[in-house]
Coordinates of C-alpha atoms and ligand atoms in Angstrom, one line a residue:
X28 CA 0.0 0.0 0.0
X29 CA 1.7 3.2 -0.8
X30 CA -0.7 5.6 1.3
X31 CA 1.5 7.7 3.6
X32 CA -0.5 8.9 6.6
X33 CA 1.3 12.0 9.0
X34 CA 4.0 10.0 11.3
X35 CA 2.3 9.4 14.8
X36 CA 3.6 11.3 17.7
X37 CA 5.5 8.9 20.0
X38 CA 5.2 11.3 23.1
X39 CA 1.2 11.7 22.5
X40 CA 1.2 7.7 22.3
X41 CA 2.7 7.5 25.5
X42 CA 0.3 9.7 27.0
X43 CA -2.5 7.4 26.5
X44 CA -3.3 6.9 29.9
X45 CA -3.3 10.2 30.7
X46 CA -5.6 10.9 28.4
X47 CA -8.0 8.4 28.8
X48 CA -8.2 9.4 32.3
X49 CA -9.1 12.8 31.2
X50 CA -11.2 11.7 29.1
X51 CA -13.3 10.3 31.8
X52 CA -13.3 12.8 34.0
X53 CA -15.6 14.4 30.6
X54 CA -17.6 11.2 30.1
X55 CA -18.8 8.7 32.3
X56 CA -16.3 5.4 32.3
X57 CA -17.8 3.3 30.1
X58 CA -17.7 5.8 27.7
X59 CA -13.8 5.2 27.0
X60 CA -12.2 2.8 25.2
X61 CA -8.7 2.3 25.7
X62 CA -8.1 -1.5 26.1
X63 CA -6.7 -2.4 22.8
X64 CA -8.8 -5.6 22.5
X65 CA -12.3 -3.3 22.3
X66 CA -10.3 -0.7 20.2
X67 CA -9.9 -3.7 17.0
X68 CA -13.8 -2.9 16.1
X69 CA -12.6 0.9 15.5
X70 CA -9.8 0.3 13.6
X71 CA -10.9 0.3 9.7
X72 CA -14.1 2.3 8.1
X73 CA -15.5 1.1 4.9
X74 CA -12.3 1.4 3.2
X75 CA -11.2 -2.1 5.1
X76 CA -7.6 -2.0 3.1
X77 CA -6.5 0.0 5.2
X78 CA -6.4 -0.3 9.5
X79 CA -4.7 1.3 12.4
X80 CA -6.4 0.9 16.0
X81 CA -7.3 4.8 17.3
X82 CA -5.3 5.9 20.4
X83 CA -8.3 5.8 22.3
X84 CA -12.3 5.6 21.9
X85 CA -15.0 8.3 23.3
X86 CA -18.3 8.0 23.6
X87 CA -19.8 11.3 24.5
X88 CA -23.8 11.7 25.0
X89 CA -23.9 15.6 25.1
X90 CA -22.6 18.3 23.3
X91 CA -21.3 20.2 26.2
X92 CA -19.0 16.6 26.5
X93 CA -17.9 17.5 22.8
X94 CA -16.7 20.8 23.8
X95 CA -14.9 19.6 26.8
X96 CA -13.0 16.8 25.0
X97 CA -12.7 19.2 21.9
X98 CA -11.3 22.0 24.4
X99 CA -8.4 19.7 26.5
X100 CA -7.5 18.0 23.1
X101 CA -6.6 21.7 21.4
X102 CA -5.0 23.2 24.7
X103 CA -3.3 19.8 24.6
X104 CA -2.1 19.1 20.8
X105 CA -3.8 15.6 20.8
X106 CA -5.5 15.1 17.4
X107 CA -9.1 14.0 17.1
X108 CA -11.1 11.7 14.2
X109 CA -14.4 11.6 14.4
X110 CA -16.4 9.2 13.5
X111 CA -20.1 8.4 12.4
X112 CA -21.5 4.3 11.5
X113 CA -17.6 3.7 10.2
X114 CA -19.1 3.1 6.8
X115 CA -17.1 5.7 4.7
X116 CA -15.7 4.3 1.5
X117 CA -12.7 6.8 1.3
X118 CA -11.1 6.1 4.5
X119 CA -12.4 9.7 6.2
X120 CA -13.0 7.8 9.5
X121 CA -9.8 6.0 9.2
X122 CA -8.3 6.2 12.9
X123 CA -4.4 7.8 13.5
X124 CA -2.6 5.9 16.5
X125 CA -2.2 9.0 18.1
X126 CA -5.3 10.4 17.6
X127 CA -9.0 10.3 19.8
X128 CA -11.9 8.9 17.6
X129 CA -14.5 10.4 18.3
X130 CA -17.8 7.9 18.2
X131 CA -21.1 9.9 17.7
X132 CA -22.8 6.8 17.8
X133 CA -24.7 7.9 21.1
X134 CA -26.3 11.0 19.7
X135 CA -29.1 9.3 18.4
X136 CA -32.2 11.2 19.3
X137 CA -34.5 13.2 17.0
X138 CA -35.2 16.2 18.8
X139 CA -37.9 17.7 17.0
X140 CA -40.3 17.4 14.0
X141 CA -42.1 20.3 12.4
X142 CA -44.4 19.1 9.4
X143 CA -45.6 22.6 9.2
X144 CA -42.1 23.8 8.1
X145 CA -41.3 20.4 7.1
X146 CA -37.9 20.2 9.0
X147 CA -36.5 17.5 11.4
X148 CA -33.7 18.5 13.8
X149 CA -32.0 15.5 14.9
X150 CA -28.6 14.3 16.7
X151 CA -25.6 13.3 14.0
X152 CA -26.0 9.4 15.2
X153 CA -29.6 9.2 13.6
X154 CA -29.0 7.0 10.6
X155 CA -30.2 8.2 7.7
X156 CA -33.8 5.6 7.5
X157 CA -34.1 6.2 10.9
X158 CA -35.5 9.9 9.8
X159 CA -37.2 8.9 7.3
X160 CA -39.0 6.5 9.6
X161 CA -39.4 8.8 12.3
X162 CA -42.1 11.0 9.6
X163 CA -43.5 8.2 7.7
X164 CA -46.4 8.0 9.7
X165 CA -47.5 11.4 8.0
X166 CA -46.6 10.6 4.7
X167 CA -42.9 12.5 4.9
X168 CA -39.6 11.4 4.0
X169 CA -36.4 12.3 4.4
X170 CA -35.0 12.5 0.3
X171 CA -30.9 11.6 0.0
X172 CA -30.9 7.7 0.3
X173 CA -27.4 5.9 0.4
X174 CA -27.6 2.6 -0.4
X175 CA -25.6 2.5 3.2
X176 CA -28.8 4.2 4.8
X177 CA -30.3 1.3 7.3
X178 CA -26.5 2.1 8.6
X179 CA -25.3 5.3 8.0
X180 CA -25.6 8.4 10.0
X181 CA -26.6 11.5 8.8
X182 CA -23.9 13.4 10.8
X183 CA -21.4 11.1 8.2
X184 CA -23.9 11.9 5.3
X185 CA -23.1 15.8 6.5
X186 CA -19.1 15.2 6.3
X187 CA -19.8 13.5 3.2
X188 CA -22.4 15.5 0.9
X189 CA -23.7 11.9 0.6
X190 CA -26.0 10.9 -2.1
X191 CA -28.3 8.4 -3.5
X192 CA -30.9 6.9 -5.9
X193 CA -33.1 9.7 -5.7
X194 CA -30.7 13.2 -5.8
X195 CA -30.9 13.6 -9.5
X196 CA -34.8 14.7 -8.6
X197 CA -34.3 15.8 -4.9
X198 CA -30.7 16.9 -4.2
X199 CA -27.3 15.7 -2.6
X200 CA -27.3 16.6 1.6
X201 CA -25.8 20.1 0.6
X202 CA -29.5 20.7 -0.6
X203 CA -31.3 18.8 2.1
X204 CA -29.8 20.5 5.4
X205 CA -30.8 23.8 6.0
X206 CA -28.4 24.3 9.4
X207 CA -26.4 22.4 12.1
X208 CA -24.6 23.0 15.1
X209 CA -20.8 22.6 15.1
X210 CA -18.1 22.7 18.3
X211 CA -15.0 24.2 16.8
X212 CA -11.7 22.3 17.4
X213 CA -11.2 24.6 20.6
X214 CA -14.4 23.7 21.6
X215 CA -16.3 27.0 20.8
X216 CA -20.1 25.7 19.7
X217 CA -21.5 27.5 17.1
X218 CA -24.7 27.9 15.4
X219 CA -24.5 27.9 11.4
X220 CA -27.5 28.1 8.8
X221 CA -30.9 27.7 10.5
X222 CA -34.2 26.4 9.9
X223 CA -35.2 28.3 6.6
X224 CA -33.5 27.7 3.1
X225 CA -31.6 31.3 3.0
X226 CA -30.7 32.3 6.3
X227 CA -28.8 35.2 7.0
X228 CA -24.9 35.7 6.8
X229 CA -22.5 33.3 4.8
X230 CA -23.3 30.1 3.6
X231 CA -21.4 28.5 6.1
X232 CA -23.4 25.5 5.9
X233 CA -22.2 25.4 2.0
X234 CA -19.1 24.8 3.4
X235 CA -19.6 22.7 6.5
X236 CA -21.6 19.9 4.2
X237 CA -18.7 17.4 2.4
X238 CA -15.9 19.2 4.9
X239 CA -15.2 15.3 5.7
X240 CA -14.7 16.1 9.4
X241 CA -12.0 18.4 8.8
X242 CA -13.9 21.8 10.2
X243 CA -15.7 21.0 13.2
X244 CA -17.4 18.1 14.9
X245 CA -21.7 18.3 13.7
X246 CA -23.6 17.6 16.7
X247 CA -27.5 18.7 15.7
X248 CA -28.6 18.7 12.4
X249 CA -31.6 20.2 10.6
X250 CA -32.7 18.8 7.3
X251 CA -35.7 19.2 4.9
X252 CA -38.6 16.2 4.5
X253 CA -40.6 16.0 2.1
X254 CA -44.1 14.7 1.4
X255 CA -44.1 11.5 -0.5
X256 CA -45.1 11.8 -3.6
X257 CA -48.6 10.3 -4.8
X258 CA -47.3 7.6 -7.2
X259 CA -43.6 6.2 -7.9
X260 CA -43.7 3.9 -11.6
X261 CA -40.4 2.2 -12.7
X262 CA -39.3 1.1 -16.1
X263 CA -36.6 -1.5 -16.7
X264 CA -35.0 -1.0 -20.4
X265 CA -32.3 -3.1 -21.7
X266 CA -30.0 -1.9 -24.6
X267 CA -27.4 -3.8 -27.1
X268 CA -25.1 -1.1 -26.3
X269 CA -23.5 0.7 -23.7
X270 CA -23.6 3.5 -26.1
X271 CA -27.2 3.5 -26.7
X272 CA -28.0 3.4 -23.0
X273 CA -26.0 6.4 -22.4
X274 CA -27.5 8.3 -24.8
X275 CA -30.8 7.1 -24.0
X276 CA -29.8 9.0 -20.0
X277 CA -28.2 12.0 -22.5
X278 CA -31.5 12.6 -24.6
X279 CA -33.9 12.0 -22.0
X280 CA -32.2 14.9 -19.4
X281 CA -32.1 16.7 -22.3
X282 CA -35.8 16.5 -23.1
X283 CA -36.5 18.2 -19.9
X284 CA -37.2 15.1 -17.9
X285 CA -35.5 14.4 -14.2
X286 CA -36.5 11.1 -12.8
X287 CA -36.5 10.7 -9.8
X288 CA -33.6 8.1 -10.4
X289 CA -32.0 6.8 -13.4
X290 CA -29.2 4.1 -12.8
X291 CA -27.2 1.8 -15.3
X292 CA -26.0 -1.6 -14.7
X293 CA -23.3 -3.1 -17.5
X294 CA -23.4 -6.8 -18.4
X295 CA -21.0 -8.5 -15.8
X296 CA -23.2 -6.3 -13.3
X297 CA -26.5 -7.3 -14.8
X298 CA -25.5 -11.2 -14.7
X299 CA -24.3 -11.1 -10.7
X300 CA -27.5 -9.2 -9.8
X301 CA -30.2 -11.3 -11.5
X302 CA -27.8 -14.4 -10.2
X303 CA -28.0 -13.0 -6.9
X304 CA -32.2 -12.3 -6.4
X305 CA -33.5 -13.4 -9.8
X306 CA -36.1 -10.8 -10.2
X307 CA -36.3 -11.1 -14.2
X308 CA -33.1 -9.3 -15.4
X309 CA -32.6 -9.5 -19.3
X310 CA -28.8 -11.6 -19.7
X311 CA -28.7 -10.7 -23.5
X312 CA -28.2 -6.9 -23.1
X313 CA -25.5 -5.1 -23.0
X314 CA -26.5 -2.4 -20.5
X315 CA -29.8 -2.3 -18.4
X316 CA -31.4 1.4 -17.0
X317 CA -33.6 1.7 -14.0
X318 CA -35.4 5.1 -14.4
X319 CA -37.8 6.1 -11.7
X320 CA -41.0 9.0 -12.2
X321 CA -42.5 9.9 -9.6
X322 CA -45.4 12.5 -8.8
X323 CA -48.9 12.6 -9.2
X324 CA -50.0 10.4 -11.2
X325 CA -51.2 11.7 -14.5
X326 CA -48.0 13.3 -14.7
X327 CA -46.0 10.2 -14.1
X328 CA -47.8 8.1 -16.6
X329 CA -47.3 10.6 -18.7
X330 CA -43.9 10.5 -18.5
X331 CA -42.9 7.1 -18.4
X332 CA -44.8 6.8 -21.9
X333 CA -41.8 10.3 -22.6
X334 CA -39.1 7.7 -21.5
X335 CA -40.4 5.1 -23.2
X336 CA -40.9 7.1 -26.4
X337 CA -36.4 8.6 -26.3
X338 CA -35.9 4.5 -25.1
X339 CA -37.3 2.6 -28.0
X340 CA -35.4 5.9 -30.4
X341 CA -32.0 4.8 -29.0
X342 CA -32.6 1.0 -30.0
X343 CA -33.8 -0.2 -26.3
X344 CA -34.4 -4.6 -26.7
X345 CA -36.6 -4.8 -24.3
X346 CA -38.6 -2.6 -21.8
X347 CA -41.3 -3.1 -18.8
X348 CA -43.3 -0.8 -16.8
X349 CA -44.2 -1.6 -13.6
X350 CA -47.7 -1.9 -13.3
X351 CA -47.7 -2.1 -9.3
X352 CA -45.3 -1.9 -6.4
X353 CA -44.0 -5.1 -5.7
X354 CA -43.3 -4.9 -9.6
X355 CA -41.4 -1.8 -9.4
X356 CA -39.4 -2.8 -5.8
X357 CA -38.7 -6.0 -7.9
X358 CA -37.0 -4.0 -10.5
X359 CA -34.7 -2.1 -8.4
X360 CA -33.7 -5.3 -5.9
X361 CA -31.2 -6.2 -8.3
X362 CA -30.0 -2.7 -8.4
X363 CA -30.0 -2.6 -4.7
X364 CA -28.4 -6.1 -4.0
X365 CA -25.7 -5.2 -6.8
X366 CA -22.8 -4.5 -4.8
X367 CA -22.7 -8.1 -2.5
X368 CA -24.0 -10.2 -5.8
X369 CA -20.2 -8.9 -7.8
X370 CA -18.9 -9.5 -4.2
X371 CA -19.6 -12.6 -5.2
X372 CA -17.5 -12.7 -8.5
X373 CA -14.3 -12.2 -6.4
X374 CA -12.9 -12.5 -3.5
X375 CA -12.5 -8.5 -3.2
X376 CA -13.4 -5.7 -4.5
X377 CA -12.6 -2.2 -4.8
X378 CA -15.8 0.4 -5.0
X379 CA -14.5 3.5 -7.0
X380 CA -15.9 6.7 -7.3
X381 CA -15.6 9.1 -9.7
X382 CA -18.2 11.9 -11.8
X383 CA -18.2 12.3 -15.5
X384 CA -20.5 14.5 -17.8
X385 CA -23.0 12.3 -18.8
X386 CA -22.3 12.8 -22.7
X387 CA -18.9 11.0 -22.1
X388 CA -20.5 7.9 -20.7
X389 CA -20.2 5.5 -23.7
X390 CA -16.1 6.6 -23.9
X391 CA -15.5 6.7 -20.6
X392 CA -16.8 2.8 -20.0
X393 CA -15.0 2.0 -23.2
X394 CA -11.8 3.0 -21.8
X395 CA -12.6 1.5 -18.8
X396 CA -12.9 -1.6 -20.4
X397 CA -9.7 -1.3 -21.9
X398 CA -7.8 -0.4 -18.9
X399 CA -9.5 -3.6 -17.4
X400 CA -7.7 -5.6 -20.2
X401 CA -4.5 -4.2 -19.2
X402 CA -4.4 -4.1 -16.0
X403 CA -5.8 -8.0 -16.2
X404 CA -8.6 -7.3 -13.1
X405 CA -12.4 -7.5 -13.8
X406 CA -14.4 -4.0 -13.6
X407 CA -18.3 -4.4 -12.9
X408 CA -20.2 -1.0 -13.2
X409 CA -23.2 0.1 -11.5
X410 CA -24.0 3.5 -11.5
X411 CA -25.9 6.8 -10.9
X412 CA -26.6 7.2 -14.6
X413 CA -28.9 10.4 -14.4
X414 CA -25.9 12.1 -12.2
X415 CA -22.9 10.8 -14.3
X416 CA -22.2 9.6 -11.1
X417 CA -19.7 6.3 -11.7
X418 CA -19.4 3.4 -9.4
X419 CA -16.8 0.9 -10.8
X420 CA -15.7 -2.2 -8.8
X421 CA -12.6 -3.6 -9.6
X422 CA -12.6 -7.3 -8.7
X423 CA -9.5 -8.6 -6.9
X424 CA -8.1 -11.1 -4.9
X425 CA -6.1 -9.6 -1.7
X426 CA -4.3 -13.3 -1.3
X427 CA -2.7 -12.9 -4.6
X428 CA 0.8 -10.8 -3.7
X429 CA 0.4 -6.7 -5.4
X430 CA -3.6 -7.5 -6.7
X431 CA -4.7 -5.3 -4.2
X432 CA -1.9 -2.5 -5.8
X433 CA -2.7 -3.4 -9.4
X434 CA -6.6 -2.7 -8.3
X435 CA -5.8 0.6 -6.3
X436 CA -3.6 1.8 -9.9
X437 CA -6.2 0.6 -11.9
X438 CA -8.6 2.4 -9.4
X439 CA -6.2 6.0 -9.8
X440 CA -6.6 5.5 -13.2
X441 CA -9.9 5.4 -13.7
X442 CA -9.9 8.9 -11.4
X443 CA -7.7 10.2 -14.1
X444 CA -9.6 9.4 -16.7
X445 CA -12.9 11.3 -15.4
X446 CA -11.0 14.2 -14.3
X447 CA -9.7 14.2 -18.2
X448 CA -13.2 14.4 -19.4
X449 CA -14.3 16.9 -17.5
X450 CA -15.4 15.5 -14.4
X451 CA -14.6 15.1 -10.9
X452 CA -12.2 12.6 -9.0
X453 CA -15.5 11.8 -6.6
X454 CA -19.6 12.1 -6.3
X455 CA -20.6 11.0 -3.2
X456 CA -17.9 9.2 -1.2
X457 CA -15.3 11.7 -0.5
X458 CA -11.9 11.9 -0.9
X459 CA -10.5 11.4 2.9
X460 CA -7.1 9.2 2.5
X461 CA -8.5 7.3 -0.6
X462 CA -8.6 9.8 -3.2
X463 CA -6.4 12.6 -1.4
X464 CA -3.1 11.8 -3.2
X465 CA -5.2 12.5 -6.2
X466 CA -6.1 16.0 -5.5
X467 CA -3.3 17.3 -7.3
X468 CA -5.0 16.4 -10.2
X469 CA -7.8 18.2 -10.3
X470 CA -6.4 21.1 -8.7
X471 CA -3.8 23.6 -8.5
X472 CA -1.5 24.7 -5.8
X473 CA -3.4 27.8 -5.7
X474 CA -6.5 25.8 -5.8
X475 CA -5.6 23.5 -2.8
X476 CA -3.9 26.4 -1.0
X477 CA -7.3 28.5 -1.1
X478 CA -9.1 25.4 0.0
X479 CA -6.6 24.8 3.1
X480 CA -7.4 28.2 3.8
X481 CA -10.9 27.6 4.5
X482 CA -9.4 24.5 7.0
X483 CA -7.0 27.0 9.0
X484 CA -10.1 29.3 9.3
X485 CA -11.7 26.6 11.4
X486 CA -8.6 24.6 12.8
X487 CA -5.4 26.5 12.7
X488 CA -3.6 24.1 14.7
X489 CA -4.8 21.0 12.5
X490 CA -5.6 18.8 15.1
X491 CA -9.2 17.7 13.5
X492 CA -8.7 14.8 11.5
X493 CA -5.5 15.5 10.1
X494 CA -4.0 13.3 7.1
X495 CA -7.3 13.2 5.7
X496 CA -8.4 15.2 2.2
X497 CA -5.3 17.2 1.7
X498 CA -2.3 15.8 0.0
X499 CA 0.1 17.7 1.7
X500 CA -1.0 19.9 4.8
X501 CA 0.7 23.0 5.2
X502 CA 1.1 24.8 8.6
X503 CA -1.1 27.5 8.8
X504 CA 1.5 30.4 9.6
X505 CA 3.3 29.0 6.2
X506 CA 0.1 29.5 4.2
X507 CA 0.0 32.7 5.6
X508 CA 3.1 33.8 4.1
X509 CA 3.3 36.9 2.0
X510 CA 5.4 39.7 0.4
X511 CA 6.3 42.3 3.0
X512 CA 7.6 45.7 1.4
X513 CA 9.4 47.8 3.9
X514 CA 8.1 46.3 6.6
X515 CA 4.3 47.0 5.5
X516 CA 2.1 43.5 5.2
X517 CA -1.0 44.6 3.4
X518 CA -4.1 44.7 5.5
X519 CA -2.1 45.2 9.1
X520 CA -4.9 45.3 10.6
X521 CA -6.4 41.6 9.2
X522 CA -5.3 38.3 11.6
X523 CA -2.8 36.2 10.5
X524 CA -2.7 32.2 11.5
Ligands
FAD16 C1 -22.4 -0.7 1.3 C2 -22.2 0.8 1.2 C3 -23.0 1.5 0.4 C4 -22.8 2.9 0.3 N1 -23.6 3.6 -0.5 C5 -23.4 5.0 -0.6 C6 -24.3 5.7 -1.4 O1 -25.1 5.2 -2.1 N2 -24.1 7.1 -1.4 C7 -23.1 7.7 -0.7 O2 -23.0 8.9 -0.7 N3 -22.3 7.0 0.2 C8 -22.5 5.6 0.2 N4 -21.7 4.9 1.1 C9 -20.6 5.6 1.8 C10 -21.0 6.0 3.3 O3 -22.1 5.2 3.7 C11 -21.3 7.5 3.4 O4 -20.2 8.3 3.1 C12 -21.9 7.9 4.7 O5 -22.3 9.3 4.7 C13 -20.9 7.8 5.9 O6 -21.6 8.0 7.1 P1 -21.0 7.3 8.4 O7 -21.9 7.7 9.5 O8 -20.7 5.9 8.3 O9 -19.7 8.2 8.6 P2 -18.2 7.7 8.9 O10 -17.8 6.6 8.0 O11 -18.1 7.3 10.4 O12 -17.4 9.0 8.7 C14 -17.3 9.6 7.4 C15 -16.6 10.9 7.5 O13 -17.5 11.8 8.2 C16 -16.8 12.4 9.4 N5 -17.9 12.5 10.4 C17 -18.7 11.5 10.8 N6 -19.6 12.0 11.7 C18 -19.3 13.3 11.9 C19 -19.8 14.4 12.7 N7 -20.8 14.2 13.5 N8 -19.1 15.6 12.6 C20 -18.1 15.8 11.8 N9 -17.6 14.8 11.0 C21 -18.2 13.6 11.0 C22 -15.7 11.4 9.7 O14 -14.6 12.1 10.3 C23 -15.3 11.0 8.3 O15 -14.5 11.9 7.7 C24 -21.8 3.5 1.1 C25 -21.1 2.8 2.0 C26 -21.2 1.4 2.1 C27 -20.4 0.6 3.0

């Protein structure tokens, strides 16, 4: 493995006891993990390649907790990860072995429901369903939906910008949470955004959403819900082409149409799904689209027939409607089981994420398939068509000596190549240690330098999850560097880190 994380502090390490002890004094005892048998669970996200068991585990329960362990930690120079469900994909929850982890996994209360301004405020532990099932009972719903969502906590989904099935129509988080309450790395608590979609001041919230734990620990969230819509209809098309699928996504965007989701399944994907819970898949196709209308329901019919209409113009083989729900949860079960059906093609795999604009779909996969040839490792795909949102897995076996570095090149490569076509090195998953070598990439020195700006703003010392997103972290008083004529630095009366 060739990822470099920032070399532990030995004297920090040696501290541990200290610090645990301190850290109870904050918490209640059991509410502290230091014995390294109960610190193994901690030790990996999502990301499992890579593993290092966290200095030490807390559990807080209140916020006021966060800001004394926040507080101690700065005054202190310990470093602090913190940590949601552990089911990242880019390693952002990855622990250091001289760092605190942070576990939010006891904030876990919704603390209030408003249907009149259809808002939820709720602790970062809620999983993402669990909101969604907290307003069900009055026809609400809570709209981003991971496939990680029975799991995942929306304080994560906050670090992340997560996404889903359904953003195309609805939005990522970034357009789902209207505020939050933060506690700084000093352990200053602050308010940002609020409970209306344009609240005064900055758009700090803008920033705070996809900050992959890097500004400030999220400790209440408020999001939108949304009334669910009157009808949901499905169709499953299957094309001879990869092409002819992609431009089937290209023209029907383009007709003025958002589904409420549009994903894409290629061949080897198609096969290990329909293997997996035989729900009717075509096997002769080349590529396979789920798109999803929802809405009332003259509208929806009237749209599927649209999408049918741009379908059977691109050459679609075969297409169903579904004509009820069990029909249309049918179609997207093989979508949903996807990922642990190719988990059955290999003993590993690696779940990539990159963006693309849609028009370069059909190229994109064809060069995929090429560098699948070369590198000799299987790619399956399974995608957020509608979002150009890509989702290779590269199938691998982590007994054979350097498959799991041939996957993680082939992986980097892949990155390249959207960032080449005019995309972005990730949708939904982050960059955190995975993709943070890769920034470089996509972005300048000025770019990155800007962006690290934003970090010293928030953590000057760069205690909060360090090693994580940028590929090299400056110290803030470097950044701050500038030309000083004749002992005048412009703007003497601005701070500097
Ligand atoms: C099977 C599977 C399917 C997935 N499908 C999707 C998908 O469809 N779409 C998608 O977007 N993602 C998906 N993911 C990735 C993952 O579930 C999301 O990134 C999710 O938002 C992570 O949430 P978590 O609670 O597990 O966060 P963690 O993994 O614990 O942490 C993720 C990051 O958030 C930070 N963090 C966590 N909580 C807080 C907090 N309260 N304050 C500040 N920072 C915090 C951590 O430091 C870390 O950087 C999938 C993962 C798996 C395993």
């Amino acid at each position: 493995m060739s990822l470099v994380m920032p070399k532990p502090d030995e004297g920090t390490i040696a501290r541990r006891a200290e610090i645990a002890a301190v850290l109870r004094s904050i918490v209640s005892a059991d509410s502290v993990i230091d014995d390294p048998a109960r610190l193994r669970p901690y030790e990996s996200d999502g990301l499992t390649a890579y593993r290092q068991p966290p200095l030490v585990v807390v559990l807080p329960e209140t916020t006021a907790q966060i800001s004394a362990i926040l507080a101690w930690c700065h005054a202190n120079a310990v470093k602090v990860v913190p940590r949601g469900s552990g089911t990242s994909l880019s390693g952002g929850a990855l622990p250091l072995a001289d760092a605190v982890l942070l576990g939010l996994s006891r904030f876990n209360r919704v603390l209030d429901i408003d249907y009149a301004d259809r808002i939820a405020v709720v602790q970062p532990g809620v999983t993402n369903l669990a909101v969604t099932q907290a307003v069900a009972e009055r026809g609400f719903y809570y709209a981003p939906d991971p496939s990680s969502q029975i799991a995942c906590s929306i304080g994560g989904n906050v670090a992340e910008n997560s996404g889903g099935v359904h953003c195309l129509k609805y939005g990522l988080t970034t357009n789902n949470v209207l505020g939050a309450e933060i506690v700084l790395m000093d352990g200053e608590i602050v308010r940002i955004g609020g409970r209306q979609l344009d609240p005064a001041g900055l758009d700090l919230i803008g920033i705070v959403v996809g900050s992959e734990g890097l500004l400030g620990v999220v400790t209440e969230v408020t999001v939108r819900i949304l009334p669910k819509p009157e009808i949901a209809r499905a169709l499953l098309i299957g094309f001879p082409t990869v092409e002819s699928a992609g431009q089937c996504v290209a023209d029907t965007i383009a007709a003025g149409i958002i589904p409420a989701g549009m994903e894409m399944m290629d061949a080897l994907a198609i096969k290990a799904a329909e293997d997996f819970v035989r729900v009717g898949y075509p096997l002769d196709v080349a590529a396979l689209l789920i798109v999803e209308l929802d809405g009332v329901a003259a509208e929806c019919d009237h749209l599927i027939e649209e999408v049918a209409a741009i379908a059977r113009a691109n050459g679609a083989v075969s297409l169903r409607i579904s004509q009820d729900e069990p029909e249309r949860m049918a179609f997207w079960a093989g979508r949903k089981a996807a990922f642990p059906a190719v988990g059955r093609l290999a003993p590993d795999y690696y779940c990539m994420d990159g963006t693309i604009p849609r028009r370069r779909l059909p190229e994109v996969l064809e060069r995929m398939a090429a560098l699948s040839q070369a590198y000799g490792l299987g790619v399956a795909n399974v995608f957020h068509a509608g979002d150009g949102n890509l989702h290779p897995l590269i199938l691998y076996d982590a007994n054979i000596p350097g498959q799991l570095e041939k996957a993680e090149a082939f992986g980097s490569d892949i990155l390249r190549l959207c960032v080449e076509v005019g995309g972005v090195l990730t949708g939904e998953h982050g960059v955190g240690v995975e993709k943070r070598d890769l920034m470089p990439v996509m972005f300048s020195e000025t770019d990155l330098a800007h962006q690290q700006r934003v970090k010293c703003a928030f953590d000057p010392e760069l205690l909060l999850n360090p090693g994580k997103v940028f590929p090299q972290l400056h110290r803030c008083a470097e950044l701050g560097r500038m030309h000083v004529h004749r002992g005048q630095v412009p703007f003497p009366d601005l701070p500097r880190f």
